Structure formats: structure tokens, C-alpha cells
Short mmCIF file of C-alpha atoms in Angstrom, two decimals:
data_model
loop_
_atom_site.label_atom_id
_atom_site.label_comp_id
_atom_site.label_asym_id
_atom_site.label_seq_id
_atom_site.Cartn_x
_atom_site.Cartn_y
_atom_site.Cartn_z
CA MET A 1171 -0.64 22.17 -17.44
CA THR A 1172 -1.08 17.93 -18.53
CA ALA A 1173 -2.59 17.46 -22.16
CA ILE A 1174 -5.46 15.50 -21.98
CA PRO A 1175 -5.62 13.10 -25.64
CA ALA A 1176 -8.71 14.08 -27.15
CA ALA A 1177 -9.78 10.38 -27.50
CA ARG A 1178 -9.40 10.13 -24.07
CA SER A 1179 -12.55 9.43 -21.76
CA PHE A 1180 -13.06 8.26 -17.55
CA ALA A 1181 -15.88 7.60 -17.74
CA ALA A 1182 -16.57 4.03 -17.60
CA ALA A 1183 -17.60 1.47 -19.84
CA GLY A 1184 -20.91 -0.32 -19.41
CA PRO A 1185 -22.00 -0.62 -16.12
CA HIS A 1186 -20.66 1.09 -13.58
CA PRO A 1187 -18.46 -1.09 -10.86
CA ALA A 1188 -19.76 -2.08 -7.79
CA LYS A 1189 -18.44 0.10 -4.60
CA ILE A 1190 -14.71 -0.40 -3.26
CA ASP A 1191 -14.45 -0.94 0.05
CA SER A 1192 -12.55 1.17 2.32
CA VAL A 1193 -8.99 0.41 3.42
CA LEU A 1194 -8.28 1.80 6.56
CA PRO A 1195 -4.90 1.94 7.49
CA PRO A 1196 -4.11 0.28 11.39
CA PHE A 1197 -3.87 2.63 14.09
CA GLY A 1198 -0.69 4.03 14.62
CA SER A 1199 0.46 4.26 11.02
CA ARG A 1200 0.48 7.66 9.43
CA ASP A 1201 0.01 6.36 5.54
CA ILE A 1202 -3.25 7.37 3.66
CA PRO A 1203 -3.79 3.96 1.61
CA GLN A 1204 -4.66 3.89 -2.15
CA GLN A 1205 -5.30 1.06 -4.55
CA PRO A 1206 -3.07 -0.63 -6.39
CA THR A 1207 -4.04 1.28 -10.24
CA LEU A 1208 -4.74 4.75 -10.78
CA GLU A 1209 -8.01 4.03 -12.44
CA LEU A 1210 -9.11 2.40 -8.47
CA GLU A 1211 -7.62 5.08 -7.49
CA ARG A 1212 -9.46 7.64 -9.32
CA LEU A 1213 -12.90 5.99 -9.12
CA TYR A 1214 -12.42 5.19 -4.96
CA ARG A 1215 -12.01 8.51 -4.54
CA LYS A 1216 -15.40 9.69 -7.13
CA GLN A 1217 -17.29 7.12 -4.75
CA ARG A 1218 -16.96 9.12 -2.06
CA LEU A 1219 -17.17 12.22 -3.27
CA ALA A 1220 -21.08 11.17 -4.62
CA ALA A 1221 -21.63 9.66 -0.96
CA GLY A 1222 -20.36 13.38 0.47
CA TYR A 1223 -22.42 14.76 -1.63
CA ARG A 1224 -25.11 12.69 -0.71
CA LEU A 1225 -24.54 13.66 3.57
CA PHE A 1226 -24.42 17.33 2.06
CA GLY A 1227 -27.98 16.59 1.55
CA ARG A 1228 -28.61 14.98 4.55
CA TYR A 1229 -27.78 17.35 6.99
CA GLY A 1230 -29.13 20.09 4.60
CA PHE A 1231 -25.97 21.71 3.03
CA ASP A 1232 -28.00 22.95 0.19
CA MET A 1233 -28.75 26.49 0.44
CA GLY A 1234 -29.84 27.14 -3.15
CA GLY A 1235 -27.58 24.47 -4.49
CA ALA A 1236 -24.37 26.64 -3.56
CA GLY A 1237 -21.43 24.40 -1.95
CA HIS A 1238 -19.03 22.64 -3.61
CA ILE A 1239 -16.93 19.37 -2.67
CA THR A 1240 -13.73 18.49 -4.97
CA ALA A 1241 -11.45 15.14 -5.74
CA ARG A 1242 -8.32 16.13 -7.46
CA ASP A 1243 -8.00 13.53 -9.64
CA PRO A 1244 -4.87 11.16 -9.19
CA GLU A 1245 -3.41 10.70 -12.55
CA LEU A 1246 -3.87 14.46 -13.44
CA THR A 1247 -3.01 16.20 -10.40
CA ASP A 1248 -3.98 19.44 -12.36
CA HIS A 1249 -8.11 18.76 -12.69
CA PHE A 1250 -10.25 17.87 -9.67
CA TRP A 1251 -13.46 16.52 -10.34
CA VAL A 1252 -17.20 18.46 -9.11
CA ASN A 1253 -20.55 17.78 -9.09
CA PRO A 1254 -22.78 19.67 -11.57
CA LEU A 1255 -24.31 23.26 -11.10
CA GLY A 1256 -27.99 22.33 -10.49
CA VAL A 1257 -28.54 18.85 -9.50
CA HIS A 1258 -29.46 18.58 -5.90
CA PHE A 1259 -26.69 17.05 -3.57
CA SER A 1260 -29.27 14.25 -2.57
CA ARG A 1261 -29.11 12.61 -5.80
CA ILE A 1262 -25.84 13.07 -7.18
CA LYS A 1263 -23.76 10.16 -8.34
CA VAL A 1264 -20.62 8.65 -9.76
CA SER A 1265 -22.18 9.23 -12.93
CA ASP A 1266 -22.68 12.65 -13.02
CA LEU A 1267 -19.08 14.09 -11.70
CA MET A 1268 -17.36 15.83 -14.15
CA LEU A 1269 -13.31 16.61 -14.77
CA VAL A 1270 -12.49 19.65 -14.68
CA SER A 1271 -8.58 21.17 -15.70
CA HIS A 1272 -7.18 24.53 -13.61
CA ALA A 1273 -8.06 26.44 -16.62
CA GLY A 1274 -11.38 25.86 -16.37
CA GLU A 1275 -12.32 23.02 -19.15
CA ILE A 1276 -14.56 20.77 -18.65
CA VAL A 1277 -12.36 17.46 -19.62
CA GLN A 1278 -15.18 14.62 -18.74
CA PRO A 1279 -19.10 16.03 -18.51
CA PRO A 1280 -21.19 13.74 -16.62
CA GLU A 1281 -22.68 10.94 -18.35
CA LYS A 1282 -26.11 12.17 -18.30
CA ALA A 1283 -26.74 15.56 -16.67
CA PRO A 1284 -26.34 18.84 -17.93
CA ALA A 1285 -22.18 19.83 -17.80
CA ARG A 1286 -23.00 22.79 -16.04
CA LEU A 1287 -19.91 24.24 -14.29
CA ASN A 1288 -20.26 26.07 -11.23
CA ARG A 1289 -18.41 28.88 -11.39
CA ALA A 1290 -17.58 29.77 -7.54
CA ALA A 1291 -16.51 26.04 -6.94
CA PHE A 1292 -14.12 26.38 -10.15
CA ALA A 1293 -12.85 30.11 -8.49
CA ILE A 1294 -11.93 29.05 -5.10
CA HIS A 1295 -11.00 25.61 -5.28
CA SER A 1296 -8.90 25.45 -8.50
CA GLN A 1297 -6.73 27.87 -6.54
CA LEU A 1298 -6.60 25.41 -3.85
CA HIS A 1299 -5.46 22.39 -5.34
CA GLU A 1300 -2.98 24.67 -7.31
CA ALA A 1301 -1.41 26.52 -4.07
CA ARG A 1302 -2.04 23.17 -2.12
CA PRO A 1303 -0.60 20.34 -3.21
CA ASP A 1304 -1.16 17.56 -0.77
CA VAL A 1305 -4.72 18.55 -0.44
CA VAL A 1306 -7.16 15.89 -2.77
CA ALA A 1307 -9.87 17.35 -1.47
CA ALA A 1308 -12.06 20.44 -0.40
CA ALA A 1309 -15.69 21.23 1.24
CA HIS A 1310 -17.55 23.87 1.15
CA SER A 1311 -21.29 24.61 1.23
CA HIS A 1312 -23.62 27.56 3.04
CA SER A 1313 -24.65 25.45 5.53
CA LEU A 1314 -26.75 27.18 9.01
CA TYR A 1315 -24.06 27.40 12.18
CA GLY A 1316 -20.89 27.41 9.88
CA LYS A 1317 -22.72 30.81 8.10
CA ALA A 1318 -23.99 31.90 11.32
CA TRP A 1319 -20.67 31.66 13.47
CA SER A 1320 -18.46 33.47 10.12
CA ALA A 1321 -20.92 36.52 10.86
CA LEU A 1322 -18.84 36.46 14.01
CA GLY A 1323 -15.28 37.15 12.27
CA ARG A 1324 -13.87 35.43 14.67
CA LEU A 1325 -11.67 31.77 15.30
CA LEU A 1326 -13.00 29.06 16.82
CA ASP A 1327 -11.73 28.45 20.37
CA PRO A 1328 -11.17 24.52 22.30
CA LEU A 1329 -14.46 24.46 24.33
CA THR A 1330 -14.92 20.66 23.66
CA GLN A 1331 -12.31 17.78 22.43
CA ASP A 1332 -14.27 17.33 19.04
CA SER A 1333 -13.68 21.57 18.41
CA ALA A 1334 -9.86 21.21 19.43
CA ALA A 1335 -9.29 19.12 16.16
CA PHE A 1336 -9.35 22.88 14.77
CA TYR A 1337 -7.06 24.29 17.40
CA ASP A 1338 -4.02 26.37 16.01
CA ASP A 1339 -5.16 24.59 13.03
CA HIS A 1340 -7.79 26.90 10.53
CA ALA A 1341 -7.85 30.44 10.03
CA LEU A 1342 -9.88 33.20 8.91
CA PHE A 1343 -10.11 35.06 6.14
CA GLU A 1344 -11.71 38.32 6.52
CA GLU A 1345 -12.03 40.06 2.86
CA PHE A 1346 -15.70 39.56 1.61
CA SER A 1347 -16.69 41.27 -1.70
CA GLY A 1348 -19.45 39.26 -3.07
CA VAL A 1349 -19.60 35.62 -4.67
CA VAL A 1350 -16.60 34.43 -5.63
CA LEU A 1351 -16.46 34.22 -9.18
CA ASP A 1352 -12.86 35.50 -10.10
CA THR A 1353 -9.93 33.10 -9.66
CA SER A 1354 -8.33 36.51 -7.51
CA GLU A 1355 -10.61 36.23 -4.69
CA GLY A 1356 -9.55 32.28 -4.61
CA GLN A 1357 -6.18 33.20 -4.29
CA LYS A 1358 -6.49 35.05 -1.57
CA ILE A 1359 -8.85 32.67 0.01
CA ALA A 1360 -6.43 29.63 -0.68
CA LYS A 1361 -3.55 32.36 0.87
CA ALA A 1362 -5.53 32.75 3.97
CA LEU A 1363 -5.71 28.85 4.37
CA GLY A 1364 -2.03 28.88 4.38
CA PRO A 1365 -1.19 25.10 5.52
CA LYS A 1366 -4.60 24.70 7.87
CA LYS A 1367 -7.26 22.29 7.52
CA ALA A 1368 -10.02 24.38 7.55
CA VAL A 1369 -10.86 28.29 7.00
CA ILE A 1370 -13.73 30.08 8.50
CA LEU A 1371 -14.67 33.09 5.37
CA GLN A 1372 -15.88 36.05 7.02
CA ASN A 1373 -19.93 36.79 5.95
CA HIS A 1374 -19.87 33.80 4.07
CA GLY A 1375 -19.54 30.25 5.64
CA ILE A 1376 -17.22 27.67 6.61
CA LEU A 1377 -14.50 25.17 4.29
CA THR A 1378 -11.85 22.41 4.88
CA VAL A 1379 -9.71 20.42 2.97
CA GLY A 1380 -7.74 17.54 3.66
CA GLN A 1381 -5.16 14.35 1.97
CA SER A 1382 -8.28 12.19 1.00
CA VAL A 1383 -11.93 12.55 0.37
CA GLU A 1384 -12.88 11.02 3.46
CA ALA A 1385 -11.18 13.84 5.81
CA ALA A 1386 -12.10 17.23 3.89
CA VAL A 1387 -15.63 15.75 3.77
CA TRP A 1388 -15.19 14.57 7.54
CA ARG A 1389 -13.86 17.66 8.65
CA TYR A 1390 -16.50 19.85 7.43
CA LEU A 1391 -19.29 17.96 9.40
CA ALA A 1392 -16.96 18.19 12.86
CA LEU A 1393 -16.54 22.26 11.99
CA GLU A 1394 -19.80 22.77 11.56
CA ASN A 1395 -20.40 21.29 14.54
CA ALA A 1396 -18.13 23.15 16.32
CA CYS A 1397 -19.61 26.02 15.13
CA GLN A 1398 -23.00 25.42 16.22
CA ALA A 1399 -21.94 24.06 19.61
CA GLN A 1400 -19.72 27.31 19.98
CA LEU A 1401 -22.88 29.21 19.58
CA LEU A 1402 -25.01 27.23 21.71
CA ALA A 1403 -22.46 27.36 24.61
CA GLU A 1404 -21.79 31.52 24.30
CA ALA A 1405 -25.54 31.87 24.36
CA ALA A 1406 -25.81 29.87 27.72
CA GLY A 1407 -23.02 31.79 29.43
CA PRO A 1408 -20.01 32.58 30.08
CA THR A 1409 -17.37 29.89 28.22
CA LYS A 1410 -14.65 27.91 29.82
CA PRO A 1411 -12.10 27.05 27.07
CA MET A 1412 -9.59 24.43 27.27
CA SER A 1413 -5.66 24.90 27.55
CA PRO A 1414 -3.51 26.16 25.23
CA GLU A 1415 -1.41 22.78 26.52
CA VAL A 1416 -4.29 20.86 26.66
CA ALA A 1417 -5.74 21.82 23.27
CA LYS A 1418 -2.36 21.22 21.43
CA HIS A 1419 -2.74 17.94 22.83
CA THR A 1420 -6.58 16.67 22.39
CA ALA A 1421 -6.10 18.55 18.44
CA GLY A 1422 -2.82 15.45 18.03
CA GLN A 1423 -5.23 12.80 19.79
CA VAL A 1424 -8.91 13.94 16.98
CA GLY A 1425 -7.28 16.38 14.40
CA THR A 1426 -5.30 13.68 12.41
CA GLU A 1427 -5.50 12.96 8.41
CA LEU A 1428 -6.29 9.29 9.39
CA GLY A 1429 -8.86 9.89 11.84
CA GLY A 1430 -10.88 11.71 9.38
CA LEU A 1431 -10.76 8.29 7.13
CA TRP A 1432 -12.37 6.47 10.49
CA SER A 1433 -14.32 9.20 11.04
CA PHE A 1434 -15.77 9.06 7.81
CA GLN A 1435 -16.62 5.17 7.39
CA PRO A 1436 -19.94 4.80 9.72
CA TYR A 1437 -21.27 7.66 7.16
CA TRP A 1438 -19.44 5.99 4.62
CA ASP A 1439 -21.37 2.64 5.68
CA ILE A 1440 -24.77 4.37 5.94
CA VAL A 1441 -25.26 6.12 3.28
CA THR A 1442 -23.51 3.86 0.75
CA GLU A 1443 -26.51 0.96 1.91
CA GLU A 1444 -29.09 3.33 1.99
CA GLU A 1445 -28.67 4.81 -1.31
CA PRO A 1446 -26.88 2.48 -3.75
CA ASP A 1447 -27.93 4.33 -6.45
CA LEU A 1448 -25.50 6.78 -5.98
CA PHE A 1449 -22.71 3.99 -7.55
CA ASP A 1450 -24.43 4.76 -10.81
#
């Protein structure tokens, strides 16, 4: 694990910087844009992480305070930023985020909120980030339709263009054994996820990952919507999934990492304009 000098601080000195505008790659590009310095990249990820929590709050993904989104630190890559337990998602600010090591140490506490680490967040996310060096962010919550679909113990079918984004790229974790409080359970979830972008946690909910905060958050919104769409479609009658060939082709069009950046952008614009206090 990377050692951190005791006196080191990742908190901004004085007022927090204004928001960093999004860098959107040109269509056809495969490279995820990076900020010119590690400090700016860290702030870039933290701002989008705070916005992700605000979006979760807006969409009602806040059942009992359960759920967590994490962002890997760009410099200390075995550390991640996460929310403090007990602060409502709709109130999360950049200054509330705390830096946690993969050993469970709170390296940089929130500036004002109590430094309380969600044990489930650590148990799951520490193992995901360790198992998947390519993953920058992971998102999980107890949203309604994700929970309802998880109770069926099935993968989603490619019923719509949007749900095809997850075709052959999401997994099922069937070993629910209660609240995830031990890293061994997190290891099992990471193993079930494998190289895929999402996992349905049977009797629990859904989880998504991405090579950017934007992709992970957008995928969560999209997967929750796909669960809702299939529940509605199956309640209405027999469904007609698209063929494997069409599903695979569509997944390559709408399920990419860079597609996640573009899809997240309108949500970012709205939440940051209407709730600028998230940058505090």
C-alpha cells in the first residue's frame, strides 16, 4: 500500500475552487480525457462524485442511507474517495468526501461532517478497486427497481436499445448472506463481476463500475431504468428480446466508456447549475 506522509493533506486551502468544466472527447475517440495535473484530476473526480451523490438523492436512491459511490484517487491508486455515513446524498459536498485506504484507514476526513465510514462501502469497494485496476469508480445503492429485479435472480434480457448496453456485460451474484460487512464478501462480489461493467446482487440490488465517475454513475441510472423497463414489459405480457447479433451490435454503440461520459453530461449541467453548493 502506498505510504502517505503524516502531514500531507488533500483539502483545498481557502475557498474551494470553482467547478472544472467537463472535457468531452470527440466522437470516435477511445481515450478518456485527463486533467493536466494530479491535483486537478483529483478535484475533477471529486466534483463529479459529489454530483453523482446529488443525482442519487434526486432519483430517490437513498433508502435508509444505504448505498455508496467511490472514486479512485489518481495519485494514490490504492485509495478511494467516498461519502461519510449519515450525510444525505442530496446534501453531499466536495468537502464532505473522505479519502480511505484499502486497509480501511480514513486518510483525509471530511472538513465538517463526522468521519464515519460505511462498513459495507469499504468491504465492497475496496475489493472491487483492488481486483479491477481499470475501474475508477463504482456505484451501488438500494434503488427500488434494481432491488425488485435482483429478487428474480436473473440477468436482464436485451429488450430495448438502452438495456442492450448491458448485453453480455453484466453478471449475477447469487450468494446473498446478509449485509456485506466483511471484505471476503467483497472479494466474492468482485469475482462475480469479473471484467464486466455491472453486477446484479441477488436479493440486494445492483452495482455498476466505470473507467470514470461519469460512466459508473450513468450506468447505474441506465441499469436501474433497464430493470424497471423489463419489469413493466414482463408484467404486460410476453416479451420479444432482440437477437444476439443485434444486441451485441447495439451494445457496441451505446455501452461504451466514452458513451458514459456523454450521457452523464446533461445531468451534470443541470445539477451543478441548480445546486452549486455541491462545490463547497
